[in-house]
Short mmCIF file of C-alpha atoms in Angstrom, two decimals:
data_model
loop_
_atom_site.label_atom_id
_atom_site.label_comp_id
_atom_site.label_asym_id
_atom_site.label_seq_id
_atom_site.Cartn_x
_atom_site.Cartn_y
_atom_site.Cartn_z
CA MET A 101 -19.97 -3.90 5.40
CA ASN A 102 -19.78 -3.86 9.53
CA LYS A 103 -19.77 -0.91 11.48
CA THR A 104 -16.48 -2.46 12.97
CA VAL A 105 -13.90 -4.63 11.84
CA PHE A 106 -13.21 -5.25 15.82
CA LYS A 107 -14.92 -7.64 17.91
CA SER A 108 -16.23 -4.39 20.10
CA PRO A 109 -15.26 -1.13 20.85
CA LYS A 110 -13.15 -2.71 24.16
CA ALA A 111 -11.29 -5.02 21.73
CA LYS A 112 -10.54 -2.40 19.28
CA ASN A 113 -8.69 -0.55 22.39
CA LYS A 114 -6.81 -3.60 23.13
CA ILE A 115 -5.23 -4.03 20.29
CA ILE A 116 -4.36 -0.09 19.49
CA ARG A 117 -3.14 -0.01 23.46
CA ALA A 118 -0.97 -2.70 21.84
CA TYR A 119 0.22 -0.83 18.78
CA ASP A 120 0.82 2.26 21.12
CA ASP A 121 2.88 0.00 23.47
CA ALA A 122 5.05 -1.17 20.73
CA ILE A 123 5.91 1.64 19.01
CA THR A 124 6.44 3.63 22.78
CA ASN A 125 8.99 0.64 24.26
CA SER A 126 10.77 0.73 20.61
CA SER A 127 14.32 2.37 20.52
CA LEU A 128 13.41 3.80 16.58
CA ASN A 129 13.24 7.13 15.71
CA LEU A 130 9.58 6.61 14.34
CA LYS A 131 6.83 9.79 12.84
CA ALA A 132 3.40 8.31 12.72
CA ASN A 133 1.32 10.13 10.47
CA VAL A 134 -2.51 10.12 8.80
CA LEU A 135 -3.13 10.77 4.98
CA LYS A 136 -6.80 11.46 3.54
CA THR A 137 -7.58 9.14 1.05
CA THR A 138 -10.92 8.71 -1.02
CA PHE A 139 -10.96 5.35 1.14
CA GLY A 140 -10.70 6.95 4.60
CA ASP A 141 -7.94 8.24 6.60
CA THR A 142 -4.73 6.12 6.29
CA HIS A 143 -1.89 5.83 9.34
CA PHE A 144 1.43 4.92 8.33
CA LEU A 145 4.97 4.42 10.49
CA GLU A 146 8.14 6.17 8.96
CA ALA A 147 11.53 6.29 9.40
CA GLY A 148 15.18 7.02 8.02
CA SER A 149 13.43 10.17 6.76
CA GLN A 150 17.01 11.25 5.66
CA HIS A 151 17.43 8.52 2.68
CA GLN A 152 16.37 9.45 -0.24
CA GLU A 153 15.42 5.94 -1.77
CA ILE A 154 12.02 4.36 -0.34
CA VAL A 155 11.05 1.22 1.07
CA ILE A 156 7.30 0.36 1.41
CA LEU A 157 6.12 -2.30 3.86
CA LEU A 158 2.62 -3.77 3.51
CA HIS A 159 1.73 -6.26 6.40
CA GLY A 160 -0.20 -9.33 6.46
CA ALA A 161 -3.77 -10.15 6.69
CA SER A 162 -4.90 -9.26 10.87
CA SER A 163 -1.94 -7.40 11.35
CA ASN A 164 -0.86 -3.76 11.14
CA ALA A 165 2.41 -2.32 10.63
CA THR A 166 3.49 -2.52 14.19
CA SER A 167 4.49 -6.40 12.88
CA TRP A 168 7.49 -4.58 10.85
CA LEU A 169 9.23 -2.77 14.13
CA SER A 170 12.44 -5.45 13.86
CA ASP A 171 12.75 -5.02 10.03
CA ILE A 172 12.16 -1.20 10.15
CA ALA A 173 14.89 -0.88 12.32
CA GLU A 174 17.09 -2.70 9.56
CA TYR A 175 15.32 -0.67 6.47
CA SER A 176 15.67 2.81 7.90
CA LYS A 177 19.72 2.11 8.39
CA LYS A 178 20.06 2.92 4.49
CA TYR A 179 16.07 3.57 3.30
CA LYS A 180 13.41 5.94 3.92
CA VAL A 181 10.52 3.27 5.30
CA ILE A 182 6.84 3.70 5.18
CA ALA A 183 4.95 1.12 6.90
CA ILE A 184 1.20 1.28 6.31
CA ASP A 185 -1.98 0.38 8.22
CA ILE A 186 -3.58 -1.18 5.33
CA ILE A 187 -7.40 -0.18 5.45
CA GLY A 188 -10.05 -2.79 6.80
CA GLU A 189 -7.06 -4.24 8.80
CA ALA A 190 -6.53 -4.10 12.29
CA GLY A 191 -4.24 -1.34 12.57
CA LYS A 192 -5.23 2.53 13.12
CA SER A 193 -6.45 3.37 9.33
CA ALA A 194 -9.83 3.53 8.22
CA GLU A 195 -12.45 0.12 8.66
CA THR A 196 -12.95 0.58 4.73
CA ARG A 197 -12.77 -2.87 2.89
CA PRO A 198 -12.98 -2.47 -1.02
CA SER A 199 -13.21 -5.21 -3.11
CA TYR A 200 -10.91 -7.70 -3.97
CA GLU A 201 -12.37 -7.89 -7.49
CA THR A 202 -11.34 -4.23 -8.42
CA ILE A 203 -8.61 -2.05 -8.64
CA ASP A 204 -9.60 -0.11 -5.68
CA PHE A 205 -6.84 -1.16 -3.25
CA ALA A 206 -4.45 -0.06 -6.19
CA GLU A 207 -5.87 3.01 -6.11
CA TRP A 208 -6.20 3.67 -2.85
CA LEU A 209 -1.81 3.29 -2.52
CA LYS A 210 -1.41 5.29 -5.68
CA GLU A 211 -3.46 8.03 -3.96
CA ILE A 212 -0.79 7.51 -0.93
CA PHE A 213 1.78 7.52 -3.44
CA ASP A 214 0.45 10.43 -4.81
CA SER A 215 -0.04 12.53 -1.43
CA LEU A 216 3.77 11.85 -0.19
CA ASN A 217 4.72 12.78 -3.75
CA ILE A 218 6.35 9.38 -4.36
CA ASN A 219 7.45 8.50 -8.14
CA LYS A 220 9.19 5.31 -7.39
CA ALA A 221 9.61 2.97 -4.44
CA ASN A 222 10.18 -0.55 -3.63
CA ILE A 223 7.77 -2.70 -2.01
CA VAL A 224 7.88 -5.28 0.36
CA GLY A 225 4.36 -7.29 0.64
CA LEU A 226 3.87 -10.17 3.23
CA SER A 227 1.05 -12.54 2.35
CA GLN A 228 -2.22 -10.39 1.83
CA GLY A 229 0.08 -7.48 1.58
CA GLY A 230 2.04 -8.94 -1.07
CA TRP A 231 -1.20 -9.51 -2.97
CA LEU A 232 -1.64 -5.79 -2.50
CA SER A 233 1.66 -5.56 -3.83
CA LEU A 234 0.92 -6.99 -6.70
CA ARG A 235 -2.44 -5.38 -7.61
CA PHE A 236 -0.36 -2.41 -7.12
CA ALA A 237 2.34 -3.18 -8.91
CA THR A 238 0.20 -4.83 -11.78
CA SER A 239 -1.64 -1.47 -12.19
CA TYR A 240 1.26 0.92 -12.14
CA PRO A 241 4.28 -0.81 -12.94
CA GLU A 242 6.29 2.37 -13.58
CA LEU A 243 5.87 3.14 -9.76
CA VAL A 244 7.58 0.36 -8.31
CA ASP A 245 11.35 0.04 -8.55
CA ARG A 246 11.87 -3.61 -7.24
CA LEU A 247 9.11 -5.93 -5.57
CA ILE A 248 9.82 -8.04 -3.15
CA LEU A 249 7.08 -10.60 -2.25
CA LEU A 250 7.00 -12.53 1.21
CA THR A 251 5.02 -15.68 0.64
CA PRO A 252 2.33 -13.85 -1.61
CA ALA A 253 -1.65 -14.21 -1.77
CA GLY A 254 -2.77 -14.21 -5.29
CA ILE A 255 -0.88 -16.33 -6.93
CA ILE A 256 -1.87 -19.67 -6.08
CA PRO A 257 -5.31 -20.93 -4.17
CA THR A 258 -5.02 -21.62 -0.58
CA LYS A 259 -4.15 -25.11 0.31
CA THR A 260 -8.09 -26.48 1.22
CA THR A 261 -6.30 -28.79 3.82
CA PHE A 262 -5.39 -25.53 5.77
CA ILE A 263 -8.95 -24.03 4.91
CA ILE A 264 -10.90 -26.74 6.45
CA LYS A 265 -8.88 -26.95 9.39
CA ALA A 266 -8.91 -23.20 9.67
CA ILE A 267 -12.50 -23.24 9.63
CA LEU A 268 -13.13 -26.19 12.07
CA TYR A 269 -10.55 -24.31 14.95
CA SER A 270 -12.66 -21.08 14.14
CA LEU A 271 -15.57 -23.03 15.87
CA LEU A 272 -13.86 -23.23 19.00
CA GLY A 273 -13.80 -19.60 20.19
CA THR A 274 -10.19 -18.15 21.55
CA THR A 275 -8.96 -21.86 21.57
CA GLY A 276 -9.32 -22.63 17.98
CA ARG A 277 -7.86 -19.21 17.48
CA ILE A 278 -4.74 -19.74 19.03
CA ARG A 279 -4.79 -23.25 17.52
CA ILE A 280 -5.27 -21.48 13.88
CA ASN A 281 -2.12 -19.50 14.52
CA ARG A 282 0.06 -22.47 15.86
CA LEU A 283 -0.82 -24.21 12.64
CA VAL A 284 0.29 -21.32 10.60
CA LEU A 285 3.44 -21.17 12.32
CA GLY A 286 4.09 -24.71 12.35
CA SER A 287 7.87 -25.77 13.63
CA GLN A 288 8.93 -22.55 12.72
CA ARG A 289 10.66 -21.02 15.75
CA VAL A 290 9.62 -16.90 16.74
CA ASP A 291 10.00 -14.39 19.27
CA ASN A 292 7.08 -14.96 21.94
CA LYS A 293 6.25 -11.40 21.25
CA ILE A 294 5.01 -12.11 17.64
CA ILE A 295 2.65 -15.47 19.16
CA SER A 296 1.18 -12.74 21.56
CA PHE A 297 0.44 -10.13 19.17
CA MET A 298 -1.00 -13.13 16.78
CA ASP A 299 -3.07 -14.17 19.64
CA LEU A 300 -4.39 -10.83 20.58
CA ILE A 301 -5.23 -10.03 16.98
CA GLN A 302 -7.26 -13.28 16.54
CA THR A 303 -9.22 -12.74 19.74
CA ASN A 304 -10.28 -9.23 19.02
CA PHE A 305 -10.33 -8.88 15.39
CA ASN A 306 -12.95 -9.82 12.64
CA ALA A 307 -10.84 -11.13 9.81
CA ARG A 308 -11.61 -10.89 6.45
CA ILE A 309 -12.91 -14.13 5.26
CA GLU A 310 -14.02 -13.76 1.17
CA LYS A 311 -13.09 -15.76 -1.96
CA GLU A 312 -9.40 -15.14 -3.21
CA TYR A 313 -8.65 -13.25 -6.27
CA ILE A 314 -5.94 -15.03 -8.16
CA PHE A 315 -4.22 -12.95 -10.63
CA SER A 316 -4.11 -14.09 -14.27
CA ASP A 317 -0.99 -14.48 -16.35
CA ASP A 318 -2.08 -12.04 -18.34
CA GLU A 319 -1.99 -9.46 -15.09
CA LEU A 320 1.59 -11.04 -13.87
CA SER A 321 2.97 -10.30 -17.23
CA ARG A 322 3.02 -6.67 -16.21
CA LEU A 323 5.61 -6.90 -13.51
CA THR A 324 8.37 -5.32 -15.62
CA MET A 325 10.27 -4.69 -12.45
CA PRO A 326 12.77 -7.26 -10.68
CA VAL A 327 10.87 -9.16 -8.46
CA LEU A 328 12.14 -11.39 -5.44
CA PHE A 329 10.11 -14.23 -3.94
CA ILE A 330 10.68 -15.38 -0.70
CA GLY A 331 9.12 -18.50 0.76
CA GLY A 332 9.54 -20.76 3.74
CA GLU A 333 9.29 -24.53 2.80
CA GLN A 334 6.70 -25.13 5.86
CA ASN A 335 4.23 -22.87 4.63
CA VAL A 336 1.09 -24.87 5.53
CA ILE A 337 -1.27 -21.87 3.64
CA ARG A 338 0.29 -21.81 0.37
CA SER A 339 2.81 -24.21 -1.61
CA THR A 340 5.77 -21.90 -1.49
CA GLN A 341 7.26 -24.37 -4.43
CA LYS A 342 3.80 -24.13 -6.93
CA ILE A 343 3.95 -19.76 -6.26
CA ALA A 344 8.08 -20.00 -7.23
CA ARG A 345 7.22 -21.82 -10.67
CA ARG A 346 4.32 -19.91 -11.68
CA LEU A 347 6.04 -16.77 -11.26
CA GLN A 348 9.14 -18.34 -12.63
CA ASN A 349 7.14 -19.26 -15.38
CA ILE A 350 5.90 -15.63 -16.09
CA VAL A 351 8.14 -12.70 -14.65
CA THR A 352 11.68 -11.99 -16.65
CA ASP A 353 13.65 -10.93 -13.76
CA PHE A 354 12.64 -13.01 -11.18
CA THR A 355 14.93 -14.15 -7.91
CA ILE A 356 14.01 -17.01 -5.67
CA ILE A 357 14.89 -17.69 -1.87
CA VAL A 358 13.23 -20.63 -0.31
CA ILE A 359 14.06 -21.16 3.47
CA PRO A 360 13.86 -24.64 5.09
CA GLU A 361 13.07 -23.74 8.28
CA MET A 362 10.63 -21.05 8.05
CA GLY A 363 6.94 -21.46 7.31
CA HIS A 364 4.36 -18.61 6.63
CA VAL A 365 5.42 -15.96 9.53
CA LEU A 366 8.15 -13.99 7.43
CA THR A 367 10.10 -11.56 9.60
CA GLY A 368 13.58 -10.29 10.38
CA LEU A 369 14.37 -10.71 6.36
CA ALA A 370 15.82 -7.58 5.68
CA PRO A 371 19.73 -8.72 5.34
CA ARG A 372 18.47 -11.12 3.04
CA ILE A 373 16.42 -8.89 0.98
CA PHE A 374 18.96 -5.95 0.71
CA PRO A 375 21.19 -7.73 -1.92
CA PHE A 376 18.61 -7.74 -4.16
CA LEU A 377 18.00 -3.72 -3.78
CA ASN A 378 21.40 -3.28 -4.09
CA LYS A 379 21.56 -5.40 -7.06
CA THR A 380 22.42 -3.75 -10.51
CA LYS A 381 19.14 -4.38 -12.88
CA HIS A 382 19.56 -6.72 -15.69
#
């Protein structure tokens, strides 16, 4: 493991400063907390604490909990929200990177559930956070009330065309990293703050590049809770249609939402997710 997942101490400071600025400039009533785990300190943001039902937000790779701020504003109106900085990523948690081949990530999240006395929660996972959601939900299905997967990793392999372009662009330094972000966004219109956030992390953070772990049919069949999959039709990283098809064939209580105008970066979707969270279970 590298001594640091950031490109340099100065690079880390830039990301942490941007993290703190995002919190300061937010009008949300947020609490920042740190939990001790076997895998290192875990930092998370909490809002809407007066509500009993819980929504846990798990961000994508090369990101952190501040990427959820606009979503937290919506979820916290009805739920207690816990947005976690995933370990080994570009946030304030430990820089530990457990193997994707083991259930260590599930054990890490289970420790958080235990520390916070959470008996059951709704989990929303984006991309790599969707992978983590799957790892946890297939390991501890009894702890997940509803599972919301936003363009998750782990269902089908990443498109070879994207991998090749990402490798080539990565050789071009900062310019290339910015081009990767443009590729991910595609024609999707997003707030300039999101673009700046992505560029900042790409420039200052060492993304985790390893062989993908694709879940088996047997593992996915353990998803006994209601599952919602949301994908953008313009996703250049993984085929939304293929993800939907595979999950539909395995998961019993399954709902699909495909958004034509969106790509891989799915934000601000709380209003579309609320009906799923509120509906009566089958």
